[in-house]
PDB file of C-alpha atoms and ligand atoms in Angstrom:
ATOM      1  CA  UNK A   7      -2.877  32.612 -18.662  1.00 70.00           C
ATOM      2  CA  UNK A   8      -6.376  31.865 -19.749  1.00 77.00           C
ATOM      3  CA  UNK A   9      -9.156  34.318 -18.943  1.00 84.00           C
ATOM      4  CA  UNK A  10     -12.185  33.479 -17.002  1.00 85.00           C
ATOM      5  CA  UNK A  11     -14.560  32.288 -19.826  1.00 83.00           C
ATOM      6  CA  UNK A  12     -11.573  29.711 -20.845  1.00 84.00           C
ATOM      7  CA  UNK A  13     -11.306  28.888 -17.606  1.00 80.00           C
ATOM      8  CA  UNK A  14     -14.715  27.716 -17.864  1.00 84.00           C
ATOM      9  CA  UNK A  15     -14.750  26.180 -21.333  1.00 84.00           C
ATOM     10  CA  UNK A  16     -11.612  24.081 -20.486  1.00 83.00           C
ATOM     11  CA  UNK A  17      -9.693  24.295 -17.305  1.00 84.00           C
ATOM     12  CA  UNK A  18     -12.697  23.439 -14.834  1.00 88.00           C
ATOM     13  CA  UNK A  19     -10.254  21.549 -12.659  1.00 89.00           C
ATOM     14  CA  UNK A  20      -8.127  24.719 -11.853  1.00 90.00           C
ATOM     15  CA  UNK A  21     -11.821  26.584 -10.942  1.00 91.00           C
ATOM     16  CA  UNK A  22     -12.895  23.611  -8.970  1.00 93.00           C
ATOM     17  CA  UNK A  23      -9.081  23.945  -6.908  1.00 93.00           C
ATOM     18  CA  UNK A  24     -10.229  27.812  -6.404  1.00 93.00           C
ATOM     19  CA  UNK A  25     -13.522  27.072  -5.118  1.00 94.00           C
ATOM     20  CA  UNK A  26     -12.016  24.636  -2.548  1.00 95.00           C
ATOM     21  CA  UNK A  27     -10.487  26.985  -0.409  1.00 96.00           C
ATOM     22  CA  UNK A  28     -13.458  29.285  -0.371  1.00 97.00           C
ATOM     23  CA  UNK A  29     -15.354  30.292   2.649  1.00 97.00           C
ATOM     24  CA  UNK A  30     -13.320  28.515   5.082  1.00 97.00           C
ATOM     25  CA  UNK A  31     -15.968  29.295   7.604  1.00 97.00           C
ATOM     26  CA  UNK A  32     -18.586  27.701   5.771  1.00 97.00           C
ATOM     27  CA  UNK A  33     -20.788  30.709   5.791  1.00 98.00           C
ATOM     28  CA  UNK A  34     -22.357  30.532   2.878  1.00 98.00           C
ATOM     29  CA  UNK A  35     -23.940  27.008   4.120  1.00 98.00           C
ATOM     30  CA  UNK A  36     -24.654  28.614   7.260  1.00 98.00           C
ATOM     31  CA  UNK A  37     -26.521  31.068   5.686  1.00 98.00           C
ATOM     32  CA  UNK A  38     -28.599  29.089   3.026  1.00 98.00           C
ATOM     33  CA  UNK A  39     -29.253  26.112   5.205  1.00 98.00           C
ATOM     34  CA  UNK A  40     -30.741  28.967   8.151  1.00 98.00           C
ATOM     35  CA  UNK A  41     -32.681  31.497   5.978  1.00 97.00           C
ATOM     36  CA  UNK A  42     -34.272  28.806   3.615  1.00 98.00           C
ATOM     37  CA  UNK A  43     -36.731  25.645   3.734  1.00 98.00           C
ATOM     38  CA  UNK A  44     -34.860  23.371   0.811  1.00 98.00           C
ATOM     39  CA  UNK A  45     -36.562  19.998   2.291  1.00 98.00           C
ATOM     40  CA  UNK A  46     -38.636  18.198  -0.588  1.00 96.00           C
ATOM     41  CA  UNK A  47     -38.052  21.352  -2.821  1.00 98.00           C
ATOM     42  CA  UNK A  48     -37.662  20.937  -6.430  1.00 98.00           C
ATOM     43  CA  UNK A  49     -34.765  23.336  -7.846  1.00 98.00           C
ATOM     44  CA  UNK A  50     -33.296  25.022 -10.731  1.00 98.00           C
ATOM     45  CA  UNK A  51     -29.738  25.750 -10.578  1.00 98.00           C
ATOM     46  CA  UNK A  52     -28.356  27.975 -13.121  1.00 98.00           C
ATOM     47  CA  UNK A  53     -24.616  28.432 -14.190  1.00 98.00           C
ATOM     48  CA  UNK A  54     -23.992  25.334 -11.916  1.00 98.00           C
ATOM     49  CA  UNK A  55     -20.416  25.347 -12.512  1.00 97.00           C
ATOM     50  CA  UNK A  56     -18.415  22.249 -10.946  1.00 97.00           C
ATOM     51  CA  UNK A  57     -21.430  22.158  -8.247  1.00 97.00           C
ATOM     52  CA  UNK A  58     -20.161  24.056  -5.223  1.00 97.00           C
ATOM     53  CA  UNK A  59     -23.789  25.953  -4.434  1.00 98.00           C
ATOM     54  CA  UNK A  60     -25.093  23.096  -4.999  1.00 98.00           C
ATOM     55  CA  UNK A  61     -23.721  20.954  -2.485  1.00 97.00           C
ATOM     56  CA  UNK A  62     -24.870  23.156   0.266  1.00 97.00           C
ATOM     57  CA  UNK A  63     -28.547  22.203  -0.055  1.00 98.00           C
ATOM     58  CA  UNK A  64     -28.774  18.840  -2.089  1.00 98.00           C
ATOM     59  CA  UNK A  65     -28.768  16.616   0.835  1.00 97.00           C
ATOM     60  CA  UNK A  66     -32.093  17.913   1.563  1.00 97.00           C
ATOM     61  CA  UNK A  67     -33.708  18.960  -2.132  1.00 98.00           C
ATOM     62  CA  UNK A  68     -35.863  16.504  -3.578  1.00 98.00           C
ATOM     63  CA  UNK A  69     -34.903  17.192  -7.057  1.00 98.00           C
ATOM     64  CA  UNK A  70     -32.845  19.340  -8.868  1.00 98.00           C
ATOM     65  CA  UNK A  71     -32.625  21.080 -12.167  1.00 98.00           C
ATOM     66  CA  UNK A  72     -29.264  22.375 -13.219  1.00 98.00           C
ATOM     67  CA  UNK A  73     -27.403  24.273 -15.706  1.00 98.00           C
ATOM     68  CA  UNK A  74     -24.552  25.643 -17.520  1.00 98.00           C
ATOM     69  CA  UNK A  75     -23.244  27.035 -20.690  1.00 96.00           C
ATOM     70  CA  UNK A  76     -20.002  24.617 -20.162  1.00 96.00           C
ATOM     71  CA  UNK A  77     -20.092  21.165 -20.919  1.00 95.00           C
ATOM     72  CA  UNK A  78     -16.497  21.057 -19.153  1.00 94.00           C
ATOM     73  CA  UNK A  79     -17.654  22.142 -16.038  1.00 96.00           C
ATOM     74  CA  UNK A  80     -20.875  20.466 -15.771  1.00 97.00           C
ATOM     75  CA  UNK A  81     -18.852  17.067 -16.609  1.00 96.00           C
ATOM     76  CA  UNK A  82     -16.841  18.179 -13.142  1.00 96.00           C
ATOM     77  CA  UNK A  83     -20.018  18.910 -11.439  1.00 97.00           C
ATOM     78  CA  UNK A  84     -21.163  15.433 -12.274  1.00 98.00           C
ATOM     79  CA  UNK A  85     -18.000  14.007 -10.381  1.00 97.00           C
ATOM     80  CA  UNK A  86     -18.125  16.292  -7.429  1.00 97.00           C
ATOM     81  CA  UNK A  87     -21.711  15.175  -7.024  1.00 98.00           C
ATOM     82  CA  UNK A  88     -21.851  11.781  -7.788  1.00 98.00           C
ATOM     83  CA  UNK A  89     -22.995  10.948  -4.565  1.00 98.00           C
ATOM     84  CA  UNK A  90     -26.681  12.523  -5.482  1.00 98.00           C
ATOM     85  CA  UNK A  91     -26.584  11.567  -9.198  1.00 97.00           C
ATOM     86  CA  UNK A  92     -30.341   9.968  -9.199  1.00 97.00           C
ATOM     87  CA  UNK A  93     -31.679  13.472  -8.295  1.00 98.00           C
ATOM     88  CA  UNK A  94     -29.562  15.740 -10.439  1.00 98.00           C
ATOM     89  CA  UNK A  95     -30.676  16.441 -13.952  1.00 98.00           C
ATOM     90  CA  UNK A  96     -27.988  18.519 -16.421  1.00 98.00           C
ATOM     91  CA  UNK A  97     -28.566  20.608 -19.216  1.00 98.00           C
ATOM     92  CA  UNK A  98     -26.151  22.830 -21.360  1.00 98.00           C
ATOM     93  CA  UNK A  99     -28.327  25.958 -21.425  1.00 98.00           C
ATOM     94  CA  UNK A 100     -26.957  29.543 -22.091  1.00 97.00           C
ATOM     95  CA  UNK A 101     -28.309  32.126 -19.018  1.00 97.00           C
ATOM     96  CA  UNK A 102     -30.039  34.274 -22.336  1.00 96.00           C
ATOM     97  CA  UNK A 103     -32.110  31.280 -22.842  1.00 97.00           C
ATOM     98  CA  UNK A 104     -34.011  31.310 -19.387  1.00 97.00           C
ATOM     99  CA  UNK A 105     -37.206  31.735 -21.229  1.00 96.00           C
ATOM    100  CA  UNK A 106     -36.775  28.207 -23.302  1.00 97.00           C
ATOM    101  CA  UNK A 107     -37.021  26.334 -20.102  1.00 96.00           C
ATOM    102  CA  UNK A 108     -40.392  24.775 -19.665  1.00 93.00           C
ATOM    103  CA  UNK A 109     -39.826  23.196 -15.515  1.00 91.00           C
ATOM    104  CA  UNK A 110     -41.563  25.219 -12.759  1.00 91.00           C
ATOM    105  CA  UNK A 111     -39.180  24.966  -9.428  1.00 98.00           C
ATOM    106  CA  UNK A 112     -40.170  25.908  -5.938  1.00 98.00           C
ATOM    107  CA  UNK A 113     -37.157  27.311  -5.749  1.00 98.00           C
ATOM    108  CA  UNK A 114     -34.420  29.225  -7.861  1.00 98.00           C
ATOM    109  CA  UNK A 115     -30.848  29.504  -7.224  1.00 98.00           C
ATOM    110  CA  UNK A 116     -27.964  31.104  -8.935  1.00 98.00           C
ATOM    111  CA  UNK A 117     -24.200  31.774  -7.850  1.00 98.00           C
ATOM    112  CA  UNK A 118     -21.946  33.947  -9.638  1.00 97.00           C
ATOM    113  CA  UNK A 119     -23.188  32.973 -13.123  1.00 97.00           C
ATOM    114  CA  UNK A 120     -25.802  35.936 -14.064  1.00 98.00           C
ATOM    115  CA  UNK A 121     -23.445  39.010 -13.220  1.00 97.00           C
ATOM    116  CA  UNK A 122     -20.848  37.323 -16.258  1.00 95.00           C
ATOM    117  CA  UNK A 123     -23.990  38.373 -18.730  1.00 95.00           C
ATOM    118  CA  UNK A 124     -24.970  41.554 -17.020  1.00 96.00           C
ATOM    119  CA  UNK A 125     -21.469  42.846 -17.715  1.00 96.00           C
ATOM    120  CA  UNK A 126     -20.891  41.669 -20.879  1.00 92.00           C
ATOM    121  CA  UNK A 127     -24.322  42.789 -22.132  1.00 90.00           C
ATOM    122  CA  UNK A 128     -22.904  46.309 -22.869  1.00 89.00           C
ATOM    123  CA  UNK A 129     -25.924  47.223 -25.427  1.00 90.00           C
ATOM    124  CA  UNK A 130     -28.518  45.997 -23.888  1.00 94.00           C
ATOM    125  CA  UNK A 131     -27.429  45.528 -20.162  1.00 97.00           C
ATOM    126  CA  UNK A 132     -30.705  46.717 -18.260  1.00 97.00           C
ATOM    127  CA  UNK A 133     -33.235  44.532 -20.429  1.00 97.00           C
ATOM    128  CA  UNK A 134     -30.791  41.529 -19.389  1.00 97.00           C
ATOM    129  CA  UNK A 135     -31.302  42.805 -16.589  1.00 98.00           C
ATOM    130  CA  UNK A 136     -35.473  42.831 -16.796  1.00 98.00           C
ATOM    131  CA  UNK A 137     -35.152  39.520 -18.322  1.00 98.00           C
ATOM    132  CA  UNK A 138     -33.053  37.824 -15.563  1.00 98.00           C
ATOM    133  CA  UNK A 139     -35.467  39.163 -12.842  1.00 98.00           C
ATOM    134  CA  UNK A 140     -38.805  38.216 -14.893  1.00 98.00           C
ATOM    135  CA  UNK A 141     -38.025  34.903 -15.905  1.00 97.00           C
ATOM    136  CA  UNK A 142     -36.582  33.552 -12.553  1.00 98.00           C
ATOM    137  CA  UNK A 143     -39.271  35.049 -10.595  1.00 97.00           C
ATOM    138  CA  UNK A 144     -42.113  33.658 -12.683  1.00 96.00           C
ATOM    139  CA  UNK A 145     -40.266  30.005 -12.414  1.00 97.00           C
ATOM    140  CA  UNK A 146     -40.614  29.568  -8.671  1.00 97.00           C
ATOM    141  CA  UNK A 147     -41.796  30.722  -5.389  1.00 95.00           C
ATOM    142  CA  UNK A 148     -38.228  31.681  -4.213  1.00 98.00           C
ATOM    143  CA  UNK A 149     -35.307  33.093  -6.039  1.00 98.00           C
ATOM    144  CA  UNK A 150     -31.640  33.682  -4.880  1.00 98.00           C
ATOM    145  CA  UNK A 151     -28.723  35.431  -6.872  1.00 98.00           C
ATOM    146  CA  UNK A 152     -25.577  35.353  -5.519  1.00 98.00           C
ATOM    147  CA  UNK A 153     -22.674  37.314  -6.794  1.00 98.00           C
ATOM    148  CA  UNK A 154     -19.677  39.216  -5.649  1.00 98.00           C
ATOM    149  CA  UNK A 155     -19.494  41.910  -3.453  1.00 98.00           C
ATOM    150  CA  UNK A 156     -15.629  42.466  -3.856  1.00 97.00           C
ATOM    151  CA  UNK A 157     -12.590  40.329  -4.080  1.00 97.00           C
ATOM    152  CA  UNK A 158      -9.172  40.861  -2.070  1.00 97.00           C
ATOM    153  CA  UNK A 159     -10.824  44.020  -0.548  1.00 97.00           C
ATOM    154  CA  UNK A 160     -11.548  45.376   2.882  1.00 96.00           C
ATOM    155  CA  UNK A 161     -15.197  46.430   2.582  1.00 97.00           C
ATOM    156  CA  UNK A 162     -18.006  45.207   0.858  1.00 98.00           C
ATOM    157  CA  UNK A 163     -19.038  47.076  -2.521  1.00 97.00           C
ATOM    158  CA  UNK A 164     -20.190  45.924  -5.414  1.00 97.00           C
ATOM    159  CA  UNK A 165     -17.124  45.579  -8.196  1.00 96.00           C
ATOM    160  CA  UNK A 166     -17.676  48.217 -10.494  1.00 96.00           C
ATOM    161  CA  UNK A 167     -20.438  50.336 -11.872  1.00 96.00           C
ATOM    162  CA  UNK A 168     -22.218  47.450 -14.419  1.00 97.00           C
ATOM    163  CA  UNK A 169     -22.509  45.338 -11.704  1.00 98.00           C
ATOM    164  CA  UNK A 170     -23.896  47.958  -8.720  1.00 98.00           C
ATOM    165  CA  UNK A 171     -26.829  48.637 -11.847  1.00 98.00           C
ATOM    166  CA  UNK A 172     -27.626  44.643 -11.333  1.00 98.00           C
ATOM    167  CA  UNK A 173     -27.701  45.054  -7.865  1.00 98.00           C
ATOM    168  CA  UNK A 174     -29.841  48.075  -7.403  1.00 98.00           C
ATOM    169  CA  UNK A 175     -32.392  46.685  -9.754  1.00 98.00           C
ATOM    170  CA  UNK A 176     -32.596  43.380  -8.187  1.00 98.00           C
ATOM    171  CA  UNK A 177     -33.145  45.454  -4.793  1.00 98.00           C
ATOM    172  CA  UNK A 178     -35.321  47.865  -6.527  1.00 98.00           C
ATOM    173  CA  UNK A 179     -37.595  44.558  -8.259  1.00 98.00           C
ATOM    174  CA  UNK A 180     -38.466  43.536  -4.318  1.00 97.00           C
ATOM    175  CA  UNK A 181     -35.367  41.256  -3.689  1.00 98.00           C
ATOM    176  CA  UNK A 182     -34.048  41.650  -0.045  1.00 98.00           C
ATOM    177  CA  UNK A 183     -30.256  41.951   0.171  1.00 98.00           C
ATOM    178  CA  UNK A 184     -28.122  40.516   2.701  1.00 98.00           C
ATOM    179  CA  UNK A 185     -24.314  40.342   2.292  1.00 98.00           C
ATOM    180  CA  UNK A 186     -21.825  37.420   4.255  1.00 98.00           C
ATOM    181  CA  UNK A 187     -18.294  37.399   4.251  1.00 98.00           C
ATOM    182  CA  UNK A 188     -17.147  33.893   2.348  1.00 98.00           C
ATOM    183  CA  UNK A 189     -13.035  34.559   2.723  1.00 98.00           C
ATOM    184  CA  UNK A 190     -10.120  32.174   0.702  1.00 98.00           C
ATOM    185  CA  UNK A 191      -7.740  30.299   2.875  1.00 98.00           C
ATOM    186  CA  UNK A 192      -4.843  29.125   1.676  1.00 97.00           C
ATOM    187  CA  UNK A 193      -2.145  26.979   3.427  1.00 97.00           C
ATOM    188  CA  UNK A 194       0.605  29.518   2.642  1.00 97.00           C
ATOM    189  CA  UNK A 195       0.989  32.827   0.407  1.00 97.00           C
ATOM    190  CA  UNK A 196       2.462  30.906  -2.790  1.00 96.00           C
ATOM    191  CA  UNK A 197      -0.231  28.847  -2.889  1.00 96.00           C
ATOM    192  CA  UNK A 198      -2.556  31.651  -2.822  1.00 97.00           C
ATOM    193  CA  UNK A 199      -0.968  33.634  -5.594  1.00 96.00           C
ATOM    194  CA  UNK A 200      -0.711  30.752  -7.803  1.00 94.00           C
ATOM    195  CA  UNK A 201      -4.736  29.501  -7.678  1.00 95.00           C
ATOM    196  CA  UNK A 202      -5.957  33.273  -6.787  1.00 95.00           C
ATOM    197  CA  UNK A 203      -3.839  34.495 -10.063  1.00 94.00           C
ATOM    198  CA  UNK A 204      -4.892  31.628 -12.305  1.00 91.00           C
ATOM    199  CA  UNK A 205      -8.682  32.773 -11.709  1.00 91.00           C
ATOM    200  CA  UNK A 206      -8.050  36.782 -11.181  1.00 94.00           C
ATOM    201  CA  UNK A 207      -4.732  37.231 -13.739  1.00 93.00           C
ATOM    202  CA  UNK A 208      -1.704  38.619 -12.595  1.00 94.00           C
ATOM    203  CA  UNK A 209      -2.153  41.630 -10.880  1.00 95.00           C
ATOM    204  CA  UNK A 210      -4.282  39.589  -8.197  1.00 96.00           C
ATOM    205  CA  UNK A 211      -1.376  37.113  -8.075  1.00 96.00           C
ATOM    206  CA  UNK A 212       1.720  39.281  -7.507  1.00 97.00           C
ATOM    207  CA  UNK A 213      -0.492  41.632  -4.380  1.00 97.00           C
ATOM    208  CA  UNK A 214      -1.439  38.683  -3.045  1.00 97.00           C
ATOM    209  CA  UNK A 215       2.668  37.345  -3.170  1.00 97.00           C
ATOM    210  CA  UNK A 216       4.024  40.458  -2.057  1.00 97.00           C
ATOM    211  CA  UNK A 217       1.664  41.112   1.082  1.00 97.00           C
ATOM    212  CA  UNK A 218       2.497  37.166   1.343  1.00 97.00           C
ATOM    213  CA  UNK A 219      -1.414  36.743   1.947  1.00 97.00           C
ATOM    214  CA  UNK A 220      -3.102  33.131   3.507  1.00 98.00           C
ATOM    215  CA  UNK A 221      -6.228  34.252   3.597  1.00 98.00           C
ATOM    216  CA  UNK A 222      -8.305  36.612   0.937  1.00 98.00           C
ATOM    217  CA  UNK A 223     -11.368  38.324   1.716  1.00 98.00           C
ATOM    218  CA  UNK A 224     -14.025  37.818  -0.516  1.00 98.00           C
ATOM    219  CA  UNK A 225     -17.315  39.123   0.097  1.00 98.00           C
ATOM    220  CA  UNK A 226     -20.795  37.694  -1.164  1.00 98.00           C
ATOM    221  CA  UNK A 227     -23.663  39.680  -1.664  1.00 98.00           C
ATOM    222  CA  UNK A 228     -27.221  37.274  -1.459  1.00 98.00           C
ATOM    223  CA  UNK A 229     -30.571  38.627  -3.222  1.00 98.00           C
ATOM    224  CA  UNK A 230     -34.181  36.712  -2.420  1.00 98.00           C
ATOM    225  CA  UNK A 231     -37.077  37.112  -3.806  1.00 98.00           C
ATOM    226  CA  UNK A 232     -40.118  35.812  -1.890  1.00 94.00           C
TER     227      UNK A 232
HETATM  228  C1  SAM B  14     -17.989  31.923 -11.419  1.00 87.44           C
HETATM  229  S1  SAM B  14     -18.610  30.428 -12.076  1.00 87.44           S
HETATM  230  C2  SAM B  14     -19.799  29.981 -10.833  1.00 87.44           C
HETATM  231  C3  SAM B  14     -20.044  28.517 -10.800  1.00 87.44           C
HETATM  232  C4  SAM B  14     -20.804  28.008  -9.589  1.00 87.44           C
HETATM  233  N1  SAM B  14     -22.130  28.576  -9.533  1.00 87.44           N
HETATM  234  C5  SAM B  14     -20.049  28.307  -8.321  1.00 87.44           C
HETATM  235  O1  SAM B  14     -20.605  29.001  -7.463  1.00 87.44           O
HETATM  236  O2  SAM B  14     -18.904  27.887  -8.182  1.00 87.44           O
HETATM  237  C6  SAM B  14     -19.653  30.956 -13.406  1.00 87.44           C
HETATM  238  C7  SAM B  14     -20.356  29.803 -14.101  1.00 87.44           C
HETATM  239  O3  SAM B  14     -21.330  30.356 -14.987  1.00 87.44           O
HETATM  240  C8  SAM B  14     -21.208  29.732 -16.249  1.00 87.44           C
HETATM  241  N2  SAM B  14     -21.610  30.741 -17.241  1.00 87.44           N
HETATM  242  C9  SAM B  14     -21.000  31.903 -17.554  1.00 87.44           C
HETATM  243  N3  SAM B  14     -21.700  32.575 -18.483  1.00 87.44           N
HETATM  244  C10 SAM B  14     -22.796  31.798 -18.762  1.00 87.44           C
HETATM  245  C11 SAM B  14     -23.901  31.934 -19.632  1.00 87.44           C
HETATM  246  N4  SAM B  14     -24.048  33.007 -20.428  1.00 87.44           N
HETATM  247  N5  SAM B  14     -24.826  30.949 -19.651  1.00 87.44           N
HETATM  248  C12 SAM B  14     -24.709  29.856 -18.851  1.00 87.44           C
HETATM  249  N6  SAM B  14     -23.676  29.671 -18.007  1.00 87.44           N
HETATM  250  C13 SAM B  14     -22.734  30.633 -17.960  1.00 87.44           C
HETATM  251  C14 SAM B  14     -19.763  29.311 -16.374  1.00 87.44           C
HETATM  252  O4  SAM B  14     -19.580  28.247 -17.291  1.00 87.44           O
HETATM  253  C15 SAM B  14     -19.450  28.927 -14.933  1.00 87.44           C
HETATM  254  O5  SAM B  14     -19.736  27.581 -14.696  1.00 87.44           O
END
């Protein structure tokens, strides 16, 4: 079973099947398209993955920056948003390499991408840290992270120690934090375990198959910074 960061390099197809049945209330829509003013805005997307953020405010963006370390996932962001090709602009760019990009954007946005360096950055995790807040939030007028706030749980928490430091020092840099509930559905438990497991490994799979589960929780945690 390939691990997340393979999942990105080559399976983007399987991610992009995930994705699909996420928020099956549409809340995270509901939630950017009420709290923020994306008409005419240029953006900068980073970690863009196979476009799923992005296709909650594109309709009304005027132009839009985006990026990701995977050319395999930005080639299935390019056919999931076709539709808006003439505004899009794609660049492979690692998330350390913030600084080397030279657009301003009047707004931000980033979902689910920054946490991967946070945690991996085990040496130097709160300068990432310092880095990630300082270069977004001299690129625009508005920045949003978006990351998890717990998977398959029954409360909202941030998922493990490395991650609750990100979160504390985005809150603790002047970002306000709000926190929606963005739930799987599946159309029956097998399903679930099979393209739940394939993303979160085994142990994932075989709770969700044995509580015969239709619908994870997930839970999103949202940081702006005006
Ligand atoms: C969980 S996915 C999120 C994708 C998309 N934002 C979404 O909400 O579905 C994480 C994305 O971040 C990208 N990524 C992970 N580490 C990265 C890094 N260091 N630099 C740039 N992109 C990275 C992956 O290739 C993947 O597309």
């Amino acid at each position: 079973m390939p691990n997340m960061f393979e999942v990105y390099q080559s399976y983007s197809d399987l991610y992009d099947e995930l994705v699909n049945h996420e928020d099956y209330n549409n809340n995270l829509y509901k939630f950017l398209n009420n709290n923020i003013q994306w008409e005419n805005k240029i953006v900068g997307e980073f970690g863009i993955g196979t476009g799923r953020v992005t296709k909650n405010y594109i309709d009304k963006a005027q132009k839009v920056f985006v990026y990701d370390n995977s050319q395999n996932m930005i080639d299935k962001a390019k056919i999931n948003l076709s539709k808006w090709s003439d505004k899009i602009e794609y660049s492979i760019l690692d998330n350390k390499q913030i600084n080397s990009v030279e657009n301003k954007f009047d707004i931000i946005i980033e979902g689910w991408s920054f946490g991967h360096l946070v945690v991996q950055d085990n040496e130097t995790r709160a300068q990432t840290i310092q880095m990630l807040i300082k270069e977004t939030t001299k690129r625009a007028d508005k920045v949003i992270f978006i990351e998890t706030m717990g998977t398959n749980v029954e409360s909202s928490n941030p998922p493990g120690e490395k991650l609750a430091q990100f979160y504390h020092a985005l809150v603790d840099n002047g970002f306000k934090e709000y926190i929606i509930e963005t739930d799987y559905k599946f159309s029956n438990h097998e399903e679930a375990g099979r393209i739940m497991g394939g993303f979160f490994g085994d142990s994932m799979k075989n709770d969700i198959i044995q509580r015969k589960l239709e619908i994870i929780k997930e839970f999103t945690g949202i940081w702006i910074y005006n």
